[in-house]
């Protein structure tokens, strides 16, 4: 759930700059995308936005596990059978995903897609899964069983029934790629907001940086801090709207792929990083790792910062973040 970040877009009514921001909202990859570009007029902006949309659709076709003709689906259908040759782009995305898995001790894991849907957060769950059911559900999860061969560009899932999916990294990657296409086309500034996975570049046409407003989900009407951002990404993961409650305990929809149990203790993680792909993966990972381990890991990464809100509403930040508290 990525709902609590807001980008403050300043319309340049009182400025004489040639370029102005134009925004369009679309449904892409099953999610709400907002694409903002600086352009001289609406026609030019429309051309740029169409370029971004085409790139996002291309990425979706590459990584979709629902499209039986995608390379990702081919990998999954050959789990435990044979390696599958894939494009260099998909190979490198999987390679980076495994690096993040290693970095987070498995808190991030694209093979989580193989876990059976024991936990449902749509109101239909009536009882807690048993320990045995949860143990069985994670039997086919484990990034160390994803075998890459650089020489042949092949991907092999060792265990029959394994699956990979890019739900925790795909929209961030799409935002990065769309932004890259637009930069190459000469768009000097803009924002790709992929349902809360936000990639920015350049500044507003008036020269000011884009501004991120951070909201505490326990008090959604109050912005407690802002942060200027340019040529970077910000992603928030939250568990405050999708959860179940059993035996007076609250279980969130963010599951630890190592154990099969929901993460606890945190309600919101906001990560700032150079790329949305990395911020997307780390936001979920910090949830799973917990406050202390998560902050420690973030503090070791260059150009990466985070803001954590625990389940009591307390706010914690990484060492070097500079936010403007209101």
PDB file of C-alpha atoms in Angstrom:
ATOM      1  CA  UNK A   1       0.000   0.000   0.000  1.00  0.00           C
ATOM      2  CA  UNK A   2       1.707   3.173  -1.156  1.00  0.00           C
ATOM      3  CA  UNK A   3      -0.613   6.048  -0.364  1.00  0.00           C
ATOM      4  CA  UNK A   4       0.927   8.554   2.000  1.00  0.00           C
ATOM      5  CA  UNK A   5       3.457  10.417  -0.117  1.00  0.00           C
ATOM      6  CA  UNK A   6       2.357  13.599  -1.785  1.00  0.00           C
ATOM      7  CA  UNK A   7       4.291  15.578  -4.367  1.00  0.00           C
ATOM      8  CA  UNK A   8       3.607  19.283  -4.219  1.00  0.00           C
ATOM      9  CA  UNK A   9       3.307  20.435  -7.836  1.00  0.00           C
ATOM     10  CA  UNK A  10       3.491  24.171  -8.274  1.00  0.00           C
ATOM     11  CA  UNK A  11       1.568  25.463 -11.286  1.00  0.00           C
ATOM     12  CA  UNK A  12       3.503  28.322 -12.773  1.00  0.00           C
ATOM     13  CA  UNK A  13       0.686  30.796 -13.268  1.00  0.00           C
ATOM     14  CA  UNK A  14       2.779  33.655 -11.940  1.00  0.00           C
ATOM     15  CA  UNK A  15       6.012  32.810 -13.732  1.00  0.00           C
ATOM     16  CA  UNK A  16       7.162  33.669 -17.200  1.00  0.00           C
ATOM     17  CA  UNK A  17       9.088  30.475 -17.879  1.00  0.00           C
ATOM     18  CA  UNK A  18       8.605  29.002 -21.344  1.00  0.00           C
ATOM     19  CA  UNK A  19       8.060  25.510 -19.948  1.00  0.00           C
ATOM     20  CA  UNK A  20       5.263  24.513 -17.609  1.00  0.00           C
ATOM     21  CA  UNK A  21       4.305  21.244 -15.909  1.00  0.00           C
ATOM     22  CA  UNK A  22       1.593  19.126 -17.524  1.00  0.00           C
ATOM     23  CA  UNK A  23       0.167  16.101 -15.738  1.00  0.00           C
ATOM     24  CA  UNK A  24      -1.866  13.124 -16.908  1.00  0.00           C
ATOM     25  CA  UNK A  25      -3.299  10.292 -14.794  1.00  0.00           C
ATOM     26  CA  UNK A  26      -3.633   6.823 -16.325  1.00  0.00           C
ATOM     27  CA  UNK A  27      -4.260   3.197 -15.350  1.00  0.00           C
ATOM     28  CA  UNK A  28      -1.135   1.210 -16.198  1.00  0.00           C
ATOM     29  CA  UNK A  29       0.219  -2.096 -14.853  1.00  0.00           C
ATOM     30  CA  UNK A  30      -3.060  -2.376 -12.945  1.00  0.00           C
ATOM     31  CA  UNK A  31      -2.199   0.741 -10.938  1.00  0.00           C
ATOM     32  CA  UNK A  32      -2.670   4.490 -10.985  1.00  0.00           C
ATOM     33  CA  UNK A  33       0.165   6.322 -12.744  1.00  0.00           C
ATOM     34  CA  UNK A  34       0.599  10.098 -12.778  1.00  0.00           C
ATOM     35  CA  UNK A  35       3.023  11.372 -15.386  1.00  0.00           C
ATOM     36  CA  UNK A  36       4.162  14.997 -15.095  1.00  0.00           C
ATOM     37  CA  UNK A  37       6.435  16.607 -17.682  1.00  0.00           C
ATOM     38  CA  UNK A  38       7.719  20.097 -18.323  1.00  0.00           C
ATOM     39  CA  UNK A  39       6.822  21.207 -21.821  1.00  0.00           C
ATOM     40  CA  UNK A  40       6.126  24.377 -23.783  1.00  0.00           C
ATOM     41  CA  UNK A  41       2.519  23.424 -24.571  1.00  0.00           C
ATOM     42  CA  UNK A  42      -0.057  20.650 -24.180  1.00  0.00           C
ATOM     43  CA  UNK A  43       0.694  19.142 -27.589  1.00  0.00           C
ATOM     44  CA  UNK A  44       4.370  18.681 -26.799  1.00  0.00           C
ATOM     45  CA  UNK A  45       3.494  17.368 -23.334  1.00  0.00           C
ATOM     46  CA  UNK A  46       1.100  14.833 -24.868  1.00  0.00           C
ATOM     47  CA  UNK A  47       3.834  13.509 -27.136  1.00  0.00           C
ATOM     48  CA  UNK A  48       6.197  13.083 -24.199  1.00  0.00           C
ATOM     49  CA  UNK A  49       3.561  11.399 -22.033  1.00  0.00           C
ATOM     50  CA  UNK A  50       2.761   8.952 -24.853  1.00  0.00           C
ATOM     51  CA  UNK A  51       6.443   8.028 -24.998  1.00  0.00           C
ATOM     52  CA  UNK A  52       6.432   7.296 -21.270  1.00  0.00           C
ATOM     53  CA  UNK A  53       3.253   5.212 -21.557  1.00  0.00           C
ATOM     54  CA  UNK A  54       4.718   3.129 -24.383  1.00  0.00           C
ATOM     55  CA  UNK A  55       7.786   2.393 -22.270  1.00  0.00           C
ATOM     56  CA  UNK A  56       5.710   1.407 -19.230  1.00  0.00           C
ATOM     57  CA  UNK A  57       3.601  -0.941 -21.370  1.00  0.00           C
ATOM     58  CA  UNK A  58       6.799  -2.494 -22.752  1.00  0.00           C
ATOM     59  CA  UNK A  59       8.086  -3.113 -19.230  1.00  0.00           C
ATOM     60  CA  UNK A  60       4.762  -4.634 -18.195  1.00  0.00           C
ATOM     61  CA  UNK A  61       4.905  -7.086 -21.093  1.00  0.00           C
ATOM     62  CA  UNK A  62       8.443  -8.062 -20.096  1.00  0.00           C
ATOM     63  CA  UNK A  63       7.846  -8.707 -16.389  1.00  0.00           C
ATOM     64  CA  UNK A  64       4.199  -9.720 -16.222  1.00  0.00           C
ATOM     65  CA  UNK A  65       3.553 -13.103 -14.639  1.00  0.00           C
ATOM     66  CA  UNK A  66      -0.086 -12.943 -15.807  1.00  0.00           C
ATOM     67  CA  UNK A  67       0.810 -12.840 -19.502  1.00  0.00           C
ATOM     68  CA  UNK A  68       1.477 -16.454 -20.453  1.00  0.00           C
ATOM     69  CA  UNK A  69       3.613 -15.263 -23.363  1.00  0.00           C
ATOM     70  CA  UNK A  70       5.989 -13.165 -21.258  1.00  0.00           C
ATOM     71  CA  UNK A  71       9.545 -14.235 -20.497  1.00  0.00           C
ATOM     72  CA  UNK A  72       8.707 -14.183 -16.791  1.00  0.00           C
ATOM     73  CA  UNK A  73       5.879 -16.669 -17.325  1.00  0.00           C
ATOM     74  CA  UNK A  74       8.205 -18.883 -19.352  1.00  0.00           C
ATOM     75  CA  UNK A  75      10.688 -18.920 -16.458  1.00  0.00           C
ATOM     76  CA  UNK A  76       7.925 -19.892 -14.038  1.00  0.00           C
ATOM     77  CA  UNK A  77       6.449 -22.612 -16.248  1.00  0.00           C
ATOM     78  CA  UNK A  78       9.881 -24.238 -16.545  1.00  0.00           C
ATOM     79  CA  UNK A  79      10.641 -24.219 -12.816  1.00  0.00           C
ATOM     80  CA  UNK A  80      12.404 -27.440 -11.843  1.00  0.00           C
ATOM     81  CA  UNK A  81      12.579 -28.441 -15.522  1.00  0.00           C
ATOM     82  CA  UNK A  82      15.119 -26.381 -17.449  1.00  0.00           C
ATOM     83  CA  UNK A  83      16.823 -22.988 -17.654  1.00  0.00           C
ATOM     84  CA  UNK A  84      15.168 -20.336 -19.831  1.00  0.00           C
ATOM     85  CA  UNK A  85      17.088 -17.906 -22.017  1.00  0.00           C
ATOM     86  CA  UNK A  86      15.888 -14.328 -21.478  1.00  0.00           C
ATOM     87  CA  UNK A  87      16.708 -10.836 -22.692  1.00  0.00           C
ATOM     88  CA  UNK A  88      19.668  -9.021 -21.203  1.00  0.00           C
ATOM     89  CA  UNK A  89      17.274  -6.503 -19.636  1.00  0.00           C
ATOM     90  CA  UNK A  90      15.251  -9.085 -17.730  1.00  0.00           C
ATOM     91  CA  UNK A  91      18.382 -11.009 -16.746  1.00  0.00           C
ATOM     92  CA  UNK A  92      19.913  -7.858 -15.267  1.00  0.00           C
ATOM     93  CA  UNK A  93      16.703  -6.976 -13.407  1.00  0.00           C
ATOM     94  CA  UNK A  94      16.667 -10.439 -11.819  1.00  0.00           C
ATOM     95  CA  UNK A  95      20.375 -10.136 -11.060  1.00  0.00           C
ATOM     96  CA  UNK A  96      19.811  -6.832  -9.248  1.00  0.00           C
ATOM     97  CA  UNK A  97      16.841  -8.344  -7.395  1.00  0.00           C
ATOM     98  CA  UNK A  98      19.037 -11.147  -6.086  1.00  0.00           C
ATOM     99  CA  UNK A  99      21.623  -8.598  -4.968  1.00  0.00           C
ATOM    100  CA  UNK A 100      18.935  -6.808  -2.933  1.00  0.00           C
ATOM    101  CA  UNK A 101      17.845 -10.160  -1.480  1.00  0.00           C
ATOM    102  CA  UNK A 102      21.419 -10.777  -0.356  1.00  0.00           C
ATOM    103  CA  UNK A 103      21.677  -7.245   1.040  1.00  0.00           C
ATOM    104  CA  UNK A 104      18.469  -7.639   3.056  1.00  0.00           C
ATOM    105  CA  UNK A 105      19.096 -11.230   4.207  1.00  0.00           C
ATOM    106  CA  UNK A 106      16.108 -12.423   2.187  1.00  0.00           C
ATOM    107  CA  UNK A 107      13.634  -9.819   3.453  1.00  0.00           C
ATOM    108  CA  UNK A 108      13.197  -8.959  -0.230  1.00  0.00           C
ATOM    109  CA  UNK A 109      12.660 -11.996  -2.447  1.00  0.00           C
ATOM    110  CA  UNK A 110      11.115 -12.125  -5.929  1.00  0.00           C
ATOM    111  CA  UNK A 111      10.428 -15.864  -5.449  1.00  0.00           C
ATOM    112  CA  UNK A 112       7.810 -14.824  -2.868  1.00  0.00           C
ATOM    113  CA  UNK A 113       5.406 -15.106  -5.816  1.00  0.00           C
ATOM    114  CA  UNK A 114       5.405 -18.869  -5.311  1.00  0.00           C
ATOM    115  CA  UNK A 115       3.858 -18.641  -1.849  1.00  0.00           C
ATOM    116  CA  UNK A 116       0.306 -19.933  -1.719  1.00  0.00           C
ATOM    117  CA  UNK A 117      -2.285 -17.308  -0.850  1.00  0.00           C
ATOM    118  CA  UNK A 118      -2.943 -18.318   2.739  1.00  0.00           C
ATOM    119  CA  UNK A 119      -3.268 -14.722   3.854  1.00  0.00           C
ATOM    120  CA  UNK A 120      -6.126 -12.746   2.319  1.00  0.00           C
ATOM    121  CA  UNK A 121      -6.724  -9.129   3.169  1.00  0.00           C
ATOM    122  CA  UNK A 122     -10.006  -8.632   1.322  1.00  0.00           C
ATOM    123  CA  UNK A 123     -12.269  -9.400   4.286  1.00  0.00           C
ATOM    124  CA  UNK A 124     -12.729 -13.102   3.483  1.00  0.00           C
ATOM    125  CA  UNK A 125     -10.327 -14.573   6.074  1.00  0.00           C
ATOM    126  CA  UNK A 126     -12.171 -16.152   9.009  1.00  0.00           C
ATOM    127  CA  UNK A 127      -9.344 -17.942  10.812  1.00  0.00           C
ATOM    128  CA  UNK A 128      -5.602 -17.835  11.314  1.00  0.00           C
ATOM    129  CA  UNK A 129      -3.558 -20.180   9.070  1.00  0.00           C
ATOM    130  CA  UNK A 130      -1.938 -23.047  10.944  1.00  0.00           C
ATOM    131  CA  UNK A 131       1.806 -23.224  11.476  1.00  0.00           C
ATOM    132  CA  UNK A 132       1.950 -26.245   9.169  1.00  0.00           C
ATOM    133  CA  UNK A 133       0.075 -24.431   6.400  1.00  0.00           C
ATOM    134  CA  UNK A 134       2.444 -21.490   6.650  1.00  0.00           C
ATOM    135  CA  UNK A 135       5.485 -23.768   6.637  1.00  0.00           C
ATOM    136  CA  UNK A 136       4.212 -25.488   3.488  1.00  0.00           C
ATOM    137  CA  UNK A 137       3.513 -22.156   1.798  1.00  0.00           C
ATOM    138  CA  UNK A 138       7.141 -21.000   2.040  1.00  0.00           C
ATOM    139  CA  UNK A 139       8.663 -24.299   0.927  1.00  0.00           C
ATOM    140  CA  UNK A 140       9.054 -23.031  -2.653  1.00  0.00           C
ATOM    141  CA  UNK A 141      10.321 -19.583  -1.652  1.00  0.00           C
ATOM    142  CA  UNK A 142      14.035 -18.821  -1.562  1.00  0.00           C
ATOM    143  CA  UNK A 143      16.157 -16.549  -3.742  1.00  0.00           C
ATOM    144  CA  UNK A 144      19.155 -18.879  -3.440  1.00  0.00           C
ATOM    145  CA  UNK A 145      17.233 -21.331  -5.635  1.00  0.00           C
ATOM    146  CA  UNK A 146      17.212 -18.851  -8.540  1.00  0.00           C
ATOM    147  CA  UNK A 147      20.173 -19.838 -10.704  1.00  0.00           C
ATOM    148  CA  UNK A 148      21.584 -17.345 -13.212  1.00  0.00           C
ATOM    149  CA  UNK A 149      24.034 -18.153 -15.987  1.00  0.00           C
ATOM    150  CA  UNK A 150      25.692 -15.011 -17.352  1.00  0.00           C
ATOM    151  CA  UNK A 151      27.337 -16.771 -20.267  1.00  0.00           C
ATOM    152  CA  UNK A 152      24.049 -18.053 -21.691  1.00  0.00           C
ATOM    153  CA  UNK A 153      21.721 -15.386 -20.186  1.00  0.00           C
ATOM    154  CA  UNK A 154      19.528 -18.084 -18.689  1.00  0.00           C
ATOM    155  CA  UNK A 155      17.405 -18.200 -15.544  1.00  0.00           C
ATOM    156  CA  UNK A 156      16.562 -21.447 -13.773  1.00  0.00           C
ATOM    157  CA  UNK A 157      14.241 -21.964 -10.809  1.00  0.00           C
ATOM    158  CA  UNK A 158      15.552 -25.087  -9.093  1.00  0.00           C
ATOM    159  CA  UNK A 159      12.335 -26.201  -7.424  1.00  0.00           C
ATOM    160  CA  UNK A 160       9.262 -27.335  -9.311  1.00  0.00           C
ATOM    161  CA  UNK A 161       6.402 -25.005  -8.425  1.00  0.00           C
ATOM    162  CA  UNK A 162       8.674 -22.014  -7.772  1.00  0.00           C
ATOM    163  CA  UNK A 163       7.633 -18.674  -9.228  1.00  0.00           C
ATOM    164  CA  UNK A 164       9.122 -15.239  -9.493  1.00  0.00           C
ATOM    165  CA  UNK A 165       7.215 -11.973  -9.590  1.00  0.00           C
ATOM    166  CA  UNK A 166       8.099  -8.317  -9.612  1.00  0.00           C
ATOM    167  CA  UNK A 167       5.274  -6.861  -7.538  1.00  0.00           C
ATOM    168  CA  UNK A 168       7.708  -5.306  -5.054  1.00  0.00           C
ATOM    169  CA  UNK A 169      10.052  -3.797  -7.628  1.00  0.00           C
ATOM    170  CA  UNK A 170       8.318  -3.685 -11.023  1.00  0.00           C
ATOM    171  CA  UNK A 171       6.510  -0.339 -10.795  1.00  0.00           C
ATOM    172  CA  UNK A 172       9.642   1.337  -9.496  1.00  0.00           C
ATOM    173  CA  UNK A 173      11.624  -0.092 -12.396  1.00  0.00           C
ATOM    174  CA  UNK A 174       8.969   1.078 -14.860  1.00  0.00           C
ATOM    175  CA  UNK A 175       9.104   4.588 -13.364  1.00  0.00           C
ATOM    176  CA  UNK A 176      12.884   4.685 -13.756  1.00  0.00           C
ATOM    177  CA  UNK A 177      12.751   3.495 -17.353  1.00  0.00           C
ATOM    178  CA  UNK A 178       9.986   5.920 -18.330  1.00  0.00           C
ATOM    179  CA  UNK A 179      11.942   8.787 -16.791  1.00  0.00           C
ATOM    180  CA  UNK A 180      15.087   7.708 -18.657  1.00  0.00           C
ATOM    181  CA  UNK A 181      13.231   7.693 -21.977  1.00  0.00           C
ATOM    182  CA  UNK A 182      11.977  11.220 -21.363  1.00  0.00           C
ATOM    183  CA  UNK A 183      15.384  12.529 -20.292  1.00  0.00           C
ATOM    184  CA  UNK A 184      16.869  11.112 -23.511  1.00  0.00           C
ATOM    185  CA  UNK A 185      14.097  12.878 -25.449  1.00  0.00           C
ATOM    186  CA  UNK A 186      15.106  16.208 -23.952  1.00  0.00           C
ATOM    187  CA  UNK A 187      12.507  16.625 -21.208  1.00  0.00           C
ATOM    188  CA  UNK A 188      14.354  18.703 -18.633  1.00  0.00           C
ATOM    189  CA  UNK A 189      12.185  17.898 -15.623  1.00  0.00           C
ATOM    190  CA  UNK A 190       9.254  15.780 -14.526  1.00  0.00           C
ATOM    191  CA  UNK A 191       7.791  13.146 -12.250  1.00  0.00           C
ATOM    192  CA  UNK A 192       6.678   9.573 -12.805  1.00  0.00           C
ATOM    193  CA  UNK A 193       4.385   8.585  -9.932  1.00  0.00           C
ATOM    194  CA  UNK A 194       3.725   4.852 -10.231  1.00  0.00           C
ATOM    195  CA  UNK A 195       1.043   4.464  -7.573  1.00  0.00           C
ATOM    196  CA  UNK A 196       3.368   5.922  -4.943  1.00  0.00           C
ATOM    197  CA  UNK A 197       6.675   4.816  -6.478  1.00  0.00           C
ATOM    198  CA  UNK A 198       7.939   8.260  -7.440  1.00  0.00           C
ATOM    199  CA  UNK A 199      10.842   9.110  -9.729  1.00  0.00           C
ATOM    200  CA  UNK A 200      11.778  12.760 -10.267  1.00  0.00           C
ATOM    201  CA  UNK A 201      14.337  14.517 -12.400  1.00  0.00           C
ATOM    202  CA  UNK A 202      15.302  18.128 -12.873  1.00  0.00           C
ATOM    203  CA  UNK A 203      13.542  20.946 -11.062  1.00  0.00           C
ATOM    204  CA  UNK A 204      10.221  22.671 -11.443  1.00  0.00           C
ATOM    205  CA  UNK A 205      10.255  25.076 -14.389  1.00  0.00           C
ATOM    206  CA  UNK A 206      10.575  27.977 -11.946  1.00  0.00           C
ATOM    207  CA  UNK A 207      13.908  26.540 -10.771  1.00  0.00           C
ATOM    208  CA  UNK A 208      12.686  25.207  -7.435  1.00  0.00           C
ATOM    209  CA  UNK A 209      13.027  21.555  -6.488  1.00  0.00           C
ATOM    210  CA  UNK A 210      10.024  19.264  -6.357  1.00  0.00           C
ATOM    211  CA  UNK A 211       8.756  18.913  -2.786  1.00  0.00           C
ATOM    212  CA  UNK A 212       7.767  15.698  -1.042  1.00  0.00           C
ATOM    213  CA  UNK A 213       5.265  16.001   1.804  1.00  0.00           C
ATOM    214  CA  UNK A 214       5.297  13.148   4.357  1.00  0.00           C
ATOM    215  CA  UNK A 215       2.112  12.310   6.236  1.00  0.00           C
ATOM    216  CA  UNK A 216       1.734  10.196   9.381  1.00  0.00           C
ATOM    217  CA  UNK A 217      -0.956   7.608   8.552  1.00  0.00           C
ATOM    218  CA  UNK A 218      -2.297   7.890  12.099  1.00  0.00           C
ATOM    219  CA  UNK A 219      -3.060  11.548  11.334  1.00  0.00           C
ATOM    220  CA  UNK A 220      -3.528  11.704   7.577  1.00  0.00           C
ATOM    221  CA  UNK A 221      -4.618  15.338   7.549  1.00  0.00           C
ATOM    222  CA  UNK A 222      -1.324  16.533   8.982  1.00  0.00           C
ATOM    223  CA  UNK A 223       1.896  16.853   6.999  1.00  0.00           C
ATOM    224  CA  UNK A 224       4.679  16.531   9.580  1.00  0.00           C
ATOM    225  CA  UNK A 225       7.640  17.077   7.253  1.00  0.00           C
ATOM    226  CA  UNK A 226       8.668  18.063   3.752  1.00  0.00           C
ATOM    227  CA  UNK A 227      11.754  17.293   1.738  1.00  0.00           C
ATOM    228  CA  UNK A 228      12.978  18.857  -1.506  1.00  0.00           C
ATOM    229  CA  UNK A 229      13.905  16.273  -4.113  1.00  0.00           C
ATOM    230  CA  UNK A 230      15.511  16.424  -7.535  1.00  0.00           C
ATOM    231  CA  UNK A 231      16.957  13.614  -9.681  1.00  0.00           C
ATOM    232  CA  UNK A 232      15.935  10.974  -7.198  1.00  0.00           C
ATOM    233  CA  UNK A 233      13.175   8.655  -6.090  1.00  0.00           C
ATOM    234  CA  UNK A 234      10.932   8.220  -3.085  1.00  0.00           C
ATOM    235  CA  UNK A 235       8.689   5.279  -2.214  1.00  0.00           C
ATOM    236  CA  UNK A 236       6.416   4.686   0.767  1.00  0.00           C
ATOM    237  CA  UNK A 237       5.100   1.309   1.887  1.00  0.00           C
ATOM    238  CA  UNK A 238       2.310   1.237   4.440  1.00  0.00           C
ATOM    239  CA  UNK A 239       0.245  -1.467   6.118  1.00  0.00           C
ATOM    240  CA  UNK A 240      -2.338   0.670   7.860  1.00  0.00           C
ATOM    241  CA  UNK A 241      -5.252  -0.109   5.529  1.00  0.00           C
ATOM    242  CA  UNK A 242      -4.783  -3.784   4.590  1.00  0.00           C
ATOM    243  CA  UNK A 243      -4.658  -6.119   7.575  1.00  0.00           C
ATOM    244  CA  UNK A 244      -6.527  -8.825   9.473  1.00  0.00           C
ATOM    245  CA  UNK A 245      -7.006  -9.239  13.215  1.00  0.00           C
ATOM    246  CA  UNK A 246      -7.012 -12.546  15.131  1.00  0.00           C
ATOM    247  CA  UNK A 247      -6.817 -13.070  18.897  1.00  0.00           C
ATOM    248  CA  UNK A 248      -6.575  -9.292  19.393  1.00  0.00           C
ATOM    249  CA  UNK A 249      -3.438  -9.153  17.224  1.00  0.00           C
ATOM    250  CA  UNK A 250      -3.152  -7.141  14.010  1.00  0.00           C
ATOM    251  CA  UNK A 251      -1.493  -8.866  11.028  1.00  0.00           C
ATOM    252  CA  UNK A 252      -0.446  -6.698   8.074  1.00  0.00           C
ATOM    253  CA  UNK A 253      -0.450  -7.562   4.367  1.00  0.00           C
ATOM    254  CA  UNK A 254       3.349  -7.267   4.147  1.00  0.00           C
ATOM    255  CA  UNK A 255       4.597 -10.832   4.598  1.00  0.00           C
ATOM    256  CA  UNK A 256       8.100 -11.936   5.553  1.00  0.00           C
ATOM    257  CA  UNK A 257       9.066 -14.282   2.676  1.00  0.00           C
ATOM    258  CA  UNK A 258      11.424 -16.153   4.973  1.00  0.00           C
ATOM    259  CA  UNK A 259       8.770 -17.179   7.497  1.00  0.00           C
ATOM    260  CA  UNK A 260       5.392 -16.716   5.813  1.00  0.00           C
ATOM    261  CA  UNK A 261       4.182 -14.558   8.704  1.00  0.00           C
ATOM    262  CA  UNK A 262       3.140 -10.884   8.403  1.00  0.00           C
ATOM    263  CA  UNK A 263       5.565  -8.212   9.547  1.00  0.00           C
ATOM    264  CA  UNK A 264       4.716  -6.336  12.750  1.00  0.00           C
ATOM    265  CA  UNK A 265       5.720  -3.171  14.614  1.00  0.00           C
ATOM    266  CA  UNK A 266       5.867  -0.708  11.687  1.00  0.00           C
ATOM    267  CA  UNK A 267       3.023   1.005   9.856  1.00  0.00           C
ATOM    268  CA  UNK A 268       4.925   3.097   7.312  1.00  0.00           C
ATOM    269  CA  UNK A 269       8.358   3.191   5.647  1.00  0.00           C
ATOM    270  CA  UNK A 270       9.467   5.924   3.261  1.00  0.00           C
ATOM    271  CA  UNK A 271      12.723   5.375   1.368  1.00  0.00           C
ATOM    272  CA  UNK A 272      14.667   7.949  -0.634  1.00  0.00           C
ATOM    273  CA  UNK A 273      17.150   6.615  -3.193  1.00  0.00           C
ATOM    274  CA  UNK A 274      18.631   7.536  -6.579  1.00  0.00           C
ATOM    275  CA  UNK A 275      16.321   5.067  -8.352  1.00  0.00           C
ATOM    276  CA  UNK A 276      12.695   4.093  -7.746  1.00  0.00           C
ATOM    277  CA  UNK A 277      13.544   0.428  -8.332  1.00  0.00           C
ATOM    278  CA  UNK A 278      15.864   0.386  -5.322  1.00  0.00           C
ATOM    279  CA  UNK A 279      13.589   2.536  -3.153  1.00  0.00           C
ATOM    280  CA  UNK A 280      10.644   0.241  -3.970  1.00  0.00           C
ATOM    281  CA  UNK A 281      12.498  -2.905  -2.931  1.00  0.00           C
ATOM    282  CA  UNK A 282      14.008  -1.386   0.200  1.00  0.00           C
ATOM    283  CA  UNK A 283      10.733   0.095   1.480  1.00  0.00           C
ATOM    284  CA  UNK A 284       9.209  -3.381   1.731  1.00  0.00           C
ATOM    285  CA  UNK A 285      12.467  -4.849   3.040  1.00  0.00           C
ATOM    286  CA  UNK A 286      12.696  -2.427   5.959  1.00  0.00           C
ATOM    287  CA  UNK A 287       9.156  -3.388   6.960  1.00  0.00           C
ATOM    288  CA  UNK A 288      10.187  -7.019   7.107  1.00  0.00           C
ATOM    289  CA  UNK A 289      13.597  -6.455   8.747  1.00  0.00           C
ATOM    290  CA  UNK A 290      12.127  -4.243  11.468  1.00  0.00           C
ATOM    291  CA  UNK A 291      13.048  -0.812  12.753  1.00  0.00           C
ATOM    292  CA  UNK A 292      16.490  -1.469  14.251  1.00  0.00           C
ATOM    293  CA  UNK A 293      17.850  -3.796  11.575  1.00  0.00           C
ATOM    294  CA  UNK A 294      16.215  -1.783   8.803  1.00  0.00           C
ATOM    295  CA  UNK A 295      17.725   1.536   9.914  1.00  0.00           C
ATOM    296  CA  UNK A 296      21.117  -0.080  10.406  1.00  0.00           C
ATOM    297  CA  UNK A 297      21.042  -1.472   6.864  1.00  0.00           C
ATOM    298  CA  UNK A 298      19.882   1.825   5.336  1.00  0.00           C
ATOM    299  CA  UNK A 299      22.619   3.725   7.181  1.00  0.00           C
ATOM    300  CA  UNK A 300      25.205   1.581   5.426  1.00  0.00           C
ATOM    301  CA  UNK A 301      23.966   2.456   1.942  1.00  0.00           C
ATOM    302  CA  UNK A 302      25.255   5.565   0.130  1.00  0.00           C
ATOM    303  CA  UNK A 303      22.621   8.077  -1.052  1.00  0.00           C
ATOM    304  CA  UNK A 304      19.792   6.109   0.580  1.00  0.00           C
ATOM    305  CA  UNK A 305      17.697   7.438   3.469  1.00  0.00           C
ATOM    306  CA  UNK A 306      14.452   6.480   5.160  1.00  0.00           C
ATOM    307  CA  UNK A 307      11.692   7.581   7.508  1.00  0.00           C
ATOM    308  CA  UNK A 308       9.960   4.930   9.640  1.00  0.00           C
ATOM    309  CA  UNK A 309       6.709   5.295  11.574  1.00  0.00           C
ATOM    310  CA  UNK A 310       6.034   2.544  14.100  1.00  0.00           C
ATOM    311  CA  UNK A 311       2.657   1.200  15.170  1.00  0.00           C
ATOM    312  CA  UNK A 312       2.486   3.696  18.029  1.00  0.00           C
ATOM    313  CA  UNK A 313       3.027   6.667  15.731  1.00  0.00           C
ATOM    314  CA  UNK A 314       6.656   7.330  16.712  1.00  0.00           C
ATOM    315  CA  UNK A 315       8.894   8.615  13.910  1.00  0.00           C
ATOM    316  CA  UNK A 316      12.454   7.405  13.250  1.00  0.00           C
ATOM    317  CA  UNK A 317      14.879   8.532  10.546  1.00  0.00           C
ATOM    318  CA  UNK A 318      18.154   7.325   9.105  1.00  0.00           C
ATOM    319  CA  UNK A 319      21.315   9.188  10.061  1.00  0.00           C
ATOM    320  CA  UNK A 320      21.784  11.622   7.200  1.00  0.00           C
ATOM    321  CA  UNK A 321      18.292  12.550   6.098  1.00  0.00           C
ATOM    322  CA  UNK A 322      17.449  16.244   6.196  1.00  0.00           C
ATOM    323  CA  UNK A 323      13.711  16.812   6.342  1.00  0.00           C
ATOM    324  CA  UNK A 324      11.929  20.050   7.117  1.00  0.00           C
ATOM    325  CA  UNK A 325       9.734  19.275  10.129  1.00  0.00           C
ATOM    326  CA  UNK A 326       6.561  21.334  10.270  1.00  0.00           C
TER     327      UNK A 326
END
